[in-house]
Short mmCIF file of C-alpha atoms in Angstrom, two decimals:
data_model
loop_
_atom_site.label_atom_id
_atom_site.label_comp_id
_atom_site.label_asym_id
_atom_site.label_seq_id
_atom_site.Cartn_x
_atom_site.Cartn_y
_atom_site.Cartn_z
CA MET E 268 15.87 -55.70 -111.58
CA GLY E 269 19.03 -54.09 -112.89
CA ALA E 270 21.61 -51.78 -111.39
CA LEU E 271 21.04 -48.07 -111.06
CA GLN E 272 22.28 -45.90 -113.89
CA ILE E 273 23.14 -42.21 -114.20
CA SER E 274 21.20 -39.97 -116.58
CA GLU E 275 23.01 -38.58 -119.59
CA ASP E 276 23.00 -35.07 -118.13
CA LYS E 277 24.35 -36.41 -114.78
CA THR E 278 21.49 -34.97 -112.72
CA TYR E 279 19.22 -37.91 -111.85
CA LEU E 280 19.12 -41.70 -111.56
CA LEU E 281 17.58 -44.42 -113.70
CA ARG E 282 16.65 -48.02 -113.04
CA ASP E 283 15.79 -50.28 -115.96
CA ASP E 284 16.19 -47.18 -118.17
CA ARG E 285 13.41 -45.27 -116.40
CA PRO E 286 13.79 -42.27 -114.05
CA PHE E 287 14.30 -43.43 -110.49
CA PHE E 288 13.60 -41.27 -107.43
CA TRP E 289 15.86 -42.47 -104.62
CA LEU E 290 13.75 -42.85 -101.47
CA ALA E 291 15.99 -44.52 -98.92
CA ASP E 292 15.48 -45.67 -95.37
CA THR E 293 18.45 -45.70 -93.02
CA CYS E 294 19.04 -49.15 -91.53
CA TRP E 295 22.75 -49.05 -90.75
CA SER E 296 22.68 -51.91 -88.20
CA ALA E 297 20.69 -54.43 -90.24
CA PHE E 298 23.25 -57.22 -90.61
CA THR E 299 24.18 -57.43 -86.92
CA ASN E 300 20.87 -56.69 -85.22
CA ILE E 301 17.82 -57.85 -87.17
CA THR E 302 16.32 -61.35 -87.06
CA GLU E 303 14.83 -62.98 -90.17
CA ASP E 304 11.26 -62.48 -88.95
CA GLU E 305 11.93 -58.84 -88.06
CA TRP E 306 13.54 -58.27 -91.46
CA GLU E 307 10.50 -59.69 -93.26
CA GLU E 308 8.13 -57.43 -91.31
CA TYR E 309 10.36 -54.39 -91.81
CA LEU E 310 10.74 -54.93 -95.57
CA ASN E 311 7.02 -55.48 -96.08
CA PHE E 312 6.16 -52.31 -94.16
CA ARG E 313 8.62 -50.06 -95.96
CA GLN E 314 7.73 -51.61 -99.33
CA LYS E 315 4.05 -50.78 -98.84
CA GLN E 316 4.99 -47.21 -97.93
CA GLY E 317 6.94 -46.82 -101.17
CA PHE E 318 10.58 -46.87 -100.08
CA ASN E 319 12.93 -48.24 -102.74
CA VAL E 320 16.48 -47.96 -101.28
CA LEU E 321 18.01 -49.26 -98.05
CA GLN E 322 21.21 -47.79 -96.59
CA ILE E 323 23.14 -50.45 -94.66
CA ASN E 324 26.60 -50.71 -93.14
CA THR E 325 28.41 -53.83 -94.39
CA LEU E 326 30.44 -53.98 -91.14
CA PRO E 327 29.10 -53.61 -87.59
CA GLN E 328 27.75 -50.12 -86.94
CA TRP E 329 29.83 -48.73 -84.11
CA ASP E 330 26.88 -47.06 -82.33
CA ARG E 331 24.29 -49.77 -82.85
CA CYS E 332 22.04 -50.90 -80.01
CA GLY E 333 22.34 -54.26 -78.28
CA SER E 334 21.27 -57.52 -79.94
CA ARG E 335 21.12 -61.20 -79.08
CA LEU E 336 22.12 -62.28 -82.58
CA ASP E 337 25.86 -62.37 -81.84
CA CYS E 338 26.52 -62.11 -85.58
CA PHE E 339 29.81 -60.48 -86.57
CA PRO E 340 32.19 -60.63 -89.57
CA PHE E 341 35.25 -61.02 -87.33
CA PRO E 342 36.03 -62.82 -84.08
CA SER E 343 35.31 -60.71 -81.01
CA LYS E 344 35.57 -61.46 -77.31
CA ASP E 345 33.57 -58.44 -76.18
CA ARG E 346 31.17 -57.83 -79.15
CA ALA E 347 32.98 -54.57 -79.84
CA ARG E 348 36.69 -55.06 -80.64
CA PHE E 349 37.49 -57.28 -83.61
CA ASP E 350 40.29 -59.46 -84.90
CA PHE E 351 40.35 -58.28 -88.53
CA ARG E 352 42.76 -61.01 -89.60
CA GLN E 353 39.98 -63.60 -89.71
CA LEU E 354 36.72 -63.37 -91.66
CA LEU E 355 33.70 -65.35 -90.47
CA PRO E 356 31.71 -66.72 -93.44
CA GLU E 357 28.50 -67.14 -91.41
CA TYR E 358 28.12 -63.39 -91.13
CA PHE E 359 28.36 -62.84 -94.86
CA LEU E 360 25.96 -65.70 -95.61
CA HIS E 361 23.46 -64.11 -93.20
CA ALA E 362 23.93 -60.67 -94.78
CA ARG E 363 23.59 -62.08 -98.32
CA LYS E 364 20.32 -63.75 -97.36
CA MET E 365 19.00 -60.42 -96.09
CA CYS E 366 20.12 -58.63 -99.24
CA ARG E 367 18.53 -61.21 -101.49
CA LYS E 368 15.20 -60.86 -99.75
CA ALA E 369 15.38 -57.05 -99.98
CA VAL E 370 16.21 -57.09 -103.69
CA GLU E 371 13.42 -59.57 -104.39
CA LYS E 372 11.02 -57.05 -102.86
CA GLY E 373 12.26 -54.30 -105.18
CA PHE E 374 14.80 -52.49 -103.01
CA THR E 375 18.09 -51.11 -104.24
CA LEU E 376 20.92 -51.33 -101.71
CA MET E 377 23.40 -48.66 -100.70
CA LEU E 378 26.13 -50.47 -98.79
CA VAL E 379 28.79 -48.62 -96.80
CA VAL E 380 32.16 -50.29 -97.27
CA MET E 381 34.21 -48.68 -94.49
CA TRP E 382 32.63 -46.55 -91.76
CA CYS E 383 34.94 -43.92 -90.33
CA ASN E 384 35.42 -45.69 -86.97
CA TYR E 385 37.56 -48.31 -88.78
CA VAL E 386 39.80 -45.67 -90.39
CA PRO E 387 42.72 -43.73 -88.85
CA GLY E 388 42.49 -40.01 -88.24
CA THR E 389 38.71 -39.60 -88.05
CA TRP E 390 36.45 -38.04 -85.43
CA ALA E 391 35.07 -41.49 -84.54
CA THR E 392 38.45 -43.05 -83.87
CA LYS E 393 39.16 -40.24 -81.40
CA ILE E 394 36.21 -41.54 -79.39
CA CYS E 395 36.84 -45.27 -79.95
CA PRO E 396 40.48 -45.81 -80.97
CA ASP E 397 40.60 -49.57 -80.36
CA ASN E 398 39.01 -50.78 -83.62
CA ILE E 399 41.07 -49.19 -86.40
CA MET E 400 41.49 -51.76 -89.15
CA PRO E 401 45.16 -52.55 -89.87
CA GLU E 402 46.17 -51.55 -93.39
CA GLU E 403 47.25 -55.08 -94.25
CA CYS E 404 43.70 -56.35 -93.59
CA VAL E 405 41.86 -53.82 -95.74
CA GLU E 406 42.05 -55.51 -99.13
CA SER E 407 40.94 -58.95 -97.94
CA VAL E 408 37.96 -57.43 -96.11
CA ILE E 409 36.85 -55.40 -99.12
CA GLN E 410 37.35 -58.36 -101.44
CA LYS E 411 35.01 -60.36 -99.23
CA ILE E 412 32.47 -57.51 -99.13
CA CYS E 413 32.41 -57.15 -102.89
CA GLU E 414 32.35 -60.88 -103.62
CA SER E 415 29.45 -61.22 -101.18
CA PHE E 416 27.28 -58.35 -102.45
CA ASN E 417 28.15 -57.58 -106.08
CA GLU E 418 25.35 -59.78 -107.41
CA PHE E 419 22.79 -57.45 -105.81
CA HIS E 420 24.02 -54.43 -107.83
CA PRO E 421 24.45 -52.12 -104.84
CA VAL E 422 25.69 -48.57 -104.77
CA TYR E 423 28.87 -48.78 -102.71
CA ALA E 424 29.45 -45.89 -100.31
CA VAL E 425 33.22 -46.03 -99.95
CA SER E 426 33.14 -44.09 -96.67
CA GLY E 427 30.73 -43.67 -93.78
CA ASP E 428 30.18 -40.41 -91.84
CA THR E 429 33.67 -39.26 -92.77
CA GLY E 430 35.69 -36.07 -92.84
CA PHE E 431 38.97 -35.83 -94.72
CA GLU E 432 40.97 -33.32 -92.71
CA LYS E 433 43.93 -35.66 -92.16
CA GLU E 434 46.18 -37.12 -94.82
CA GLU E 435 46.15 -40.57 -93.20
CA THR E 436 42.37 -40.67 -93.64
CA VAL E 437 42.63 -39.69 -97.31
CA VAL E 438 45.35 -42.30 -97.89
CA ARG E 439 43.25 -45.04 -96.30
CA TYR E 440 40.12 -44.17 -98.31
CA ARG E 441 42.17 -44.03 -101.48
CA LEU E 442 43.10 -47.64 -100.74
CA VAL E 443 39.47 -48.54 -100.00
CA ALA E 444 38.32 -46.98 -103.29
CA ASP E 445 41.08 -48.78 -105.21
CA CYS E 446 39.93 -52.08 -103.73
CA VAL E 447 36.28 -51.40 -104.60
CA ASP E 448 37.31 -50.62 -108.17
CA LYS E 449 39.34 -53.82 -108.28
CA TYR E 450 36.71 -56.17 -106.86
CA ALA E 451 33.52 -54.41 -108.00
CA PRO E 452 34.40 -52.94 -111.39
CA GLY E 453 31.54 -50.94 -112.84
CA ALA E 454 29.63 -50.56 -109.56
CA LEU E 455 28.33 -47.10 -108.75
CA LYS E 456 30.30 -45.38 -105.98
CA ALA E 457 29.67 -42.54 -103.56
CA TRP E 458 31.15 -41.18 -100.35
CA HIS E 459 28.95 -40.80 -97.28
CA ILE E 460 30.50 -37.79 -95.54
CA LYS E 461 30.03 -36.34 -92.09
CA GLY E 462 27.35 -33.83 -91.18
CA ARG E 463 27.43 -30.16 -92.16
CA TYR E 464 30.50 -30.77 -94.34
CA ASP E 465 31.46 -30.29 -97.97
CA GLY E 466 35.16 -31.25 -97.77
CA LEU E 467 35.09 -34.20 -100.17
CA PRO E 468 38.57 -34.23 -101.80
CA GLN E 469 38.51 -33.51 -105.52
CA GLU E 470 40.14 -36.84 -106.33
CA PHE E 471 37.20 -38.60 -104.66
CA ALA E 472 34.65 -36.34 -106.36
CA GLU E 473 36.10 -37.41 -109.69
CA ARG E 474 35.78 -41.09 -108.72
CA ALA E 475 32.19 -40.74 -107.49
CA ASP E 476 29.01 -41.40 -109.46
CA ILE E 477 26.65 -39.76 -106.94
CA TYR E 478 27.21 -36.92 -104.49
CA LEU E 479 25.91 -37.71 -101.02
CA TYR E 480 25.86 -35.10 -98.29
CA GLN E 481 24.60 -35.04 -94.71
CA SER E 482 22.75 -32.02 -93.35
CA GLY E 483 22.77 -33.83 -90.02
CA HIS E 484 21.35 -33.53 -86.54
CA ASN E 485 22.49 -30.15 -85.25
CA PRO E 486 19.42 -27.99 -84.56
CA THR E 487 21.24 -24.72 -85.27
CA ALA E 488 22.49 -25.83 -88.70
CA GLN E 489 19.41 -27.09 -90.51
CA TYR E 490 20.01 -24.48 -93.21
CA MET E 491 22.68 -26.96 -94.39
CA SER E 492 19.89 -28.97 -96.01
CA TYR E 493 19.70 -26.35 -98.77
CA GLN E 494 23.17 -24.84 -98.51
CA LEU E 495 24.96 -28.15 -99.12
CA ALA E 496 22.50 -29.02 -101.87
CA GLN E 497 23.51 -25.83 -103.66
CA THR E 498 27.20 -26.52 -103.08
CA PHE E 499 27.20 -30.04 -104.49
CA ALA E 500 24.85 -29.21 -107.37
CA ALA E 501 27.38 -26.59 -108.51
CA ARG E 502 30.41 -28.84 -108.07
CA LYS E 503 32.47 -30.31 -110.91
CA PRO E 504 32.29 -32.96 -112.15
CA LYS E 505 28.51 -32.99 -112.12
CA HIS E 506 26.76 -35.92 -110.43
CA PRO E 507 23.25 -36.51 -109.10
CA VAL E 508 22.96 -35.07 -105.57
CA ILE E 509 21.17 -36.65 -102.57
CA ASN E 510 20.87 -35.62 -98.94
CA SER E 511 21.65 -39.08 -97.59
CA GLU E 512 21.38 -38.15 -93.91
CA PRO E 513 19.03 -35.32 -93.03
CA CYS E 514 17.87 -35.02 -89.43
CA TYR E 515 16.26 -38.28 -88.30
CA GLU E 516 12.74 -38.27 -86.93
CA GLN E 517 12.77 -38.24 -83.10
CA MET E 518 16.58 -38.09 -83.02
CA GLY E 519 17.81 -36.10 -80.06
CA TYR E 520 19.64 -32.90 -80.91
CA SER E 521 23.40 -33.22 -81.19
CA HIS E 522 25.85 -31.87 -78.60
CA HIS E 523 23.68 -32.96 -75.68
CA GLU E 524 21.07 -30.29 -76.37
CA TYR E 525 17.52 -30.80 -75.11
CA GLY E 526 15.08 -31.58 -77.91
CA ARG E 527 14.16 -34.00 -80.67
CA PHE E 528 13.55 -33.54 -84.39
CA ARG E 529 9.85 -33.85 -85.09
CA GLN E 530 7.79 -34.41 -88.21
CA LYS E 531 7.80 -30.78 -89.33
CA ASP E 532 11.57 -30.54 -88.85
CA ILE E 533 12.34 -33.46 -91.11
CA ARG E 534 9.83 -32.20 -93.69
CA TYR E 535 11.73 -28.89 -93.70
CA ALA E 536 14.98 -30.71 -94.47
CA LEU E 537 13.24 -32.82 -97.11
CA TRP E 538 11.84 -29.99 -99.25
CA ASN E 539 14.79 -27.66 -98.69
CA SER E 540 17.01 -30.40 -100.14
CA LEU E 541 14.86 -31.38 -103.12
CA LEU E 542 14.27 -27.82 -104.34
CA SER E 543 17.85 -26.60 -103.84
CA GLY E 544 19.77 -28.97 -106.10
CA ALA E 545 19.63 -32.32 -104.26
CA SER E 546 16.78 -33.54 -106.45
CA ALA E 547 17.86 -37.10 -107.29
CA GLY E 548 16.10 -38.30 -104.15
CA ILE E 549 16.18 -38.18 -100.38
CA THR E 550 16.90 -40.41 -97.39
CA TYR E 551 14.67 -40.81 -94.35
CA GLY E 552 15.85 -41.84 -90.89
CA ALA E 553 13.94 -42.94 -87.80
CA HIS E 554 15.69 -42.88 -84.43
CA GLY E 555 15.34 -46.49 -83.37
CA ILE E 556 15.50 -48.06 -86.84
CA TRP E 557 19.03 -47.08 -87.87
CA ASN E 558 20.48 -48.48 -84.62
CA TRP E 559 17.66 -51.06 -84.09
CA GLN E 560 16.54 -50.38 -80.53
CA LYS E 561 14.61 -53.40 -79.18
CA PRO E 562 12.79 -53.51 -75.84
CA GLY E 563 14.89 -55.07 -73.11
CA MET E 564 18.14 -54.68 -75.02
CA PRO E 565 21.04 -52.33 -74.17
CA VAL E 566 20.87 -48.86 -75.69
CA ASN E 567 23.53 -47.42 -77.98
CA PRO E 568 26.72 -47.65 -75.85
CA ILE E 569 28.60 -44.86 -77.65
CA GLY E 570 28.28 -41.32 -76.33
CA GLY E 571 29.01 -39.75 -79.71
CA GLU E 572 27.20 -36.45 -80.12
CA GLY E 573 24.95 -37.04 -77.11
CA PHE E 574 21.71 -38.00 -78.85
CA LEU E 575 18.73 -38.82 -76.63
CA ARG E 576 17.73 -42.46 -76.28
CA ALA E 577 16.06 -44.02 -79.30
CA MET E 578 12.47 -45.20 -79.41
CA SER E 579 11.83 -48.92 -79.83
CA VAL E 580 11.72 -50.43 -83.31
CA GLY E 581 7.96 -50.90 -83.10
CA GLN E 582 7.43 -47.20 -82.44
CA ALA E 583 10.10 -45.94 -84.81
CA LEU E 584 8.86 -47.95 -87.78
CA ARG E 585 5.54 -46.11 -87.54
CA PHE E 586 6.72 -42.54 -87.08
CA PRO E 587 4.42 -40.30 -89.15
CA GLY E 588 7.21 -38.43 -90.97
CA ALA E 589 7.92 -41.35 -93.28
CA ASP E 590 4.68 -40.52 -95.07
CA ASP E 591 6.01 -37.04 -95.88
CA PHE E 592 8.97 -38.60 -97.67
CA THR E 593 6.84 -41.07 -99.61
CA PHE E 594 4.53 -38.19 -100.58
CA ALA E 595 7.53 -36.36 -102.07
CA LYS E 596 8.50 -39.45 -104.04
CA HIS E 597 4.99 -39.85 -105.44
CA PHE E 598 4.84 -36.13 -106.26
CA PHE E 599 8.10 -36.23 -108.23
CA THR E 600 7.28 -39.53 -109.92
CA GLU E 601 3.71 -38.76 -110.95
CA ARG E 602 4.71 -35.38 -112.36
CA LYS E 603 7.81 -36.86 -114.02
CA ILE E 604 10.06 -34.35 -112.29
CA THR E 605 13.69 -35.34 -112.66
CA HIS E 606 15.72 -32.17 -112.22
CA PRO E 607 14.00 -29.02 -110.91
CA ILE E 608 16.27 -25.99 -111.32
CA PRO E 609 16.64 -23.79 -108.20
CA CYS E 610 15.56 -20.21 -108.87
CA GLN E 611 15.86 -18.25 -105.64
CA GLU E 612 16.34 -15.08 -107.69
CA LEU E 613 12.59 -15.02 -108.35
CA LEU E 614 11.80 -14.41 -104.68
CA ILE E 615 11.41 -10.77 -103.72
CA ASP E 616 10.69 -11.65 -100.09
CA TYR E 617 12.35 -14.26 -97.86
CA PRO E 618 14.90 -15.63 -100.37
CA GLU E 619 16.72 -17.43 -97.54
CA ASP E 620 13.54 -18.98 -96.13
CA ILE E 621 11.36 -20.02 -99.07
CA ARG E 622 12.70 -22.49 -101.61
CA ALA E 623 11.93 -22.04 -105.32
CA ALA E 624 12.66 -24.39 -108.24
CA GLN E 625 11.47 -24.58 -111.84
CA THR E 626 10.66 -27.49 -114.11
CA GLU E 627 9.80 -27.21 -117.79
CA HIS E 628 6.14 -26.50 -117.06
CA GLU E 629 5.87 -25.34 -113.46
CA LEU E 630 7.32 -23.37 -110.59
CA LEU E 631 7.50 -25.10 -107.19
CA LEU E 632 7.69 -23.17 -103.93
CA TYR E 633 8.26 -24.61 -100.48
CA VAL E 634 6.79 -22.10 -98.03
CA PRO E 635 7.55 -23.06 -94.41
CA VAL E 636 5.57 -20.26 -92.73
CA ASN E 637 2.19 -18.70 -93.54
CA ALA E 638 3.31 -15.20 -94.49
CA PRO E 639 2.66 -13.01 -97.57
CA PHE E 640 5.45 -12.88 -100.15
CA SER E 641 6.14 -11.61 -103.66
CA LEU E 642 7.65 -13.13 -106.82
CA LYS E 643 9.37 -11.53 -109.80
CA GLY E 644 7.80 -12.28 -113.17
CA ASP E 645 4.54 -12.44 -115.05
CA TYR E 646 2.36 -15.29 -113.78
CA ARG E 647 -0.91 -14.20 -115.32
CA GLY E 648 -2.67 -17.22 -116.76
CA PHE E 649 -0.83 -19.70 -114.53
CA ARG E 650 -2.87 -22.27 -112.64
CA VAL E 651 -2.08 -21.97 -108.94
CA SER E 652 -2.54 -24.71 -106.33
CA ALA E 653 -1.10 -25.52 -102.94
CA VAL E 654 -0.71 -28.61 -100.77
CA ASP E 655 -0.87 -28.31 -97.00
CA LEU E 656 2.05 -30.62 -96.25
CA SER E 657 0.85 -31.38 -92.73
CA THR E 658 -2.39 -32.92 -94.09
CA LYS E 659 -1.47 -33.59 -97.77
CA LYS E 660 -4.69 -31.83 -98.76
CA VAL E 661 -5.01 -29.26 -101.53
CA ILE E 662 -5.97 -25.85 -100.13
CA PRO E 663 -6.97 -22.57 -101.81
CA PHE E 664 -4.06 -20.33 -102.71
CA GLU E 665 -4.29 -17.08 -104.62
CA LEU E 666 -1.79 -14.85 -106.39
CA THR E 667 -2.41 -11.25 -107.40
CA CYS E 668 -0.45 -10.78 -110.62
CA ASP E 669 0.65 -8.04 -112.97
CA LYS E 670 3.28 -7.94 -115.72
CA THR E 671 6.27 -7.81 -113.39
CA LYS E 672 5.40 -9.57 -110.16
CA ALA E 673 2.95 -11.70 -108.22
CA GLN E 674 1.80 -11.18 -104.64
CA ALA E 675 0.83 -14.16 -102.46
CA GLY E 676 -1.39 -13.54 -99.48
CA MET E 677 -2.25 -15.62 -96.46
CA HIS E 678 -3.60 -19.14 -96.96
CA SER E 679 -5.78 -21.41 -94.84
CA GLY E 680 -3.03 -23.78 -93.69
CA TYR E 681 -1.33 -23.72 -90.32
CA GLU E 682 2.07 -25.15 -91.21
CA ASP E 683 4.22 -25.50 -94.34
CA VAL E 684 2.81 -25.65 -97.86
CA LEU E 685 4.02 -26.61 -101.32
CA VAL E 686 2.83 -24.10 -103.93
CA ILE E 687 2.60 -25.16 -107.59
CA LEU E 688 2.33 -22.64 -110.42
CA GLU E 689 1.58 -24.42 -113.70
CA LYS E 690 1.76 -22.87 -117.15
#
């Protein structure tokens, strides 16, 4: 299995010269928290579901849950603060073994090189300032990361959950990117940026191969799933766009608000992203998988944005929303959809609520609420179908058409639907 490639028009991904729909699961804490037996079970389960990318932090995730593995890349007396001057080879051998098994099962890896808690001037180091990596240690750490993982052809995310408001942060990530270029020449690069944010510096946009954005876990800002998709799809230079951190299933709302994101919420973020310009793929997250919450082990010790406690791994692995994401992958793959073009201008009603995108032969509409709406254009002779996304069943859907517009009435579904108009 070869490395990912970028399409000639810079809008989608390929693997082994065939279109590749990125369907990632978020498993940031894998290398520090997951036993070999757990990893085997996890990989087999996600493989059967249809996932093909895993997003992992190469260094310890700062807000991971507790683990008995005691497996770290640097010496630590308290399992939290590290001596970055010394690298522990056992950690990297363990991580390489996990990567090899994942790649053998068909997964592509997206590996974060330097999460923002290790970098000066970020929001995370305001909360936990004791683990900023000294500048003189950066190159040796990244050299070890690249030498350990290059053979698995990963996409390297230079940053993790990062904003770039301060010059010291930009300077540090410039160094990180230089080191990745030096020790992993030719590898695809991206920047994983913080939620609800589009402030990727232009110099980093020009060094990226993929745009990643994060619509995040704030319940009042879920419109960012489509707004940021539009922003990055219009940005120069052009790259494939992916929402690499939409709201996670059963994640507590940020800022200590009462509530959790449920299946319909994550489905909303999914389709808003795919039909608004972020069509190269999508990432799923389950609250309990990314931080690996095991029964009897300490919960995430970092207050952060105040998320509610995670479910256990056994529960989180089987959250129902994962099936919505695999359905989207199958839908795109079976129909050979690589780059649907957003076309909100066709919507007469609810242009900020319904998502519309065109392919060569069809018009796709994500309709979150069962309400009549109208479209501009002549759709006489089109074949119309709809999928009730809560059940994945095809339901009747009718359009009343004339030369200039089409009127959609009520349908038989109770939740959101995907409407397909085929020429």
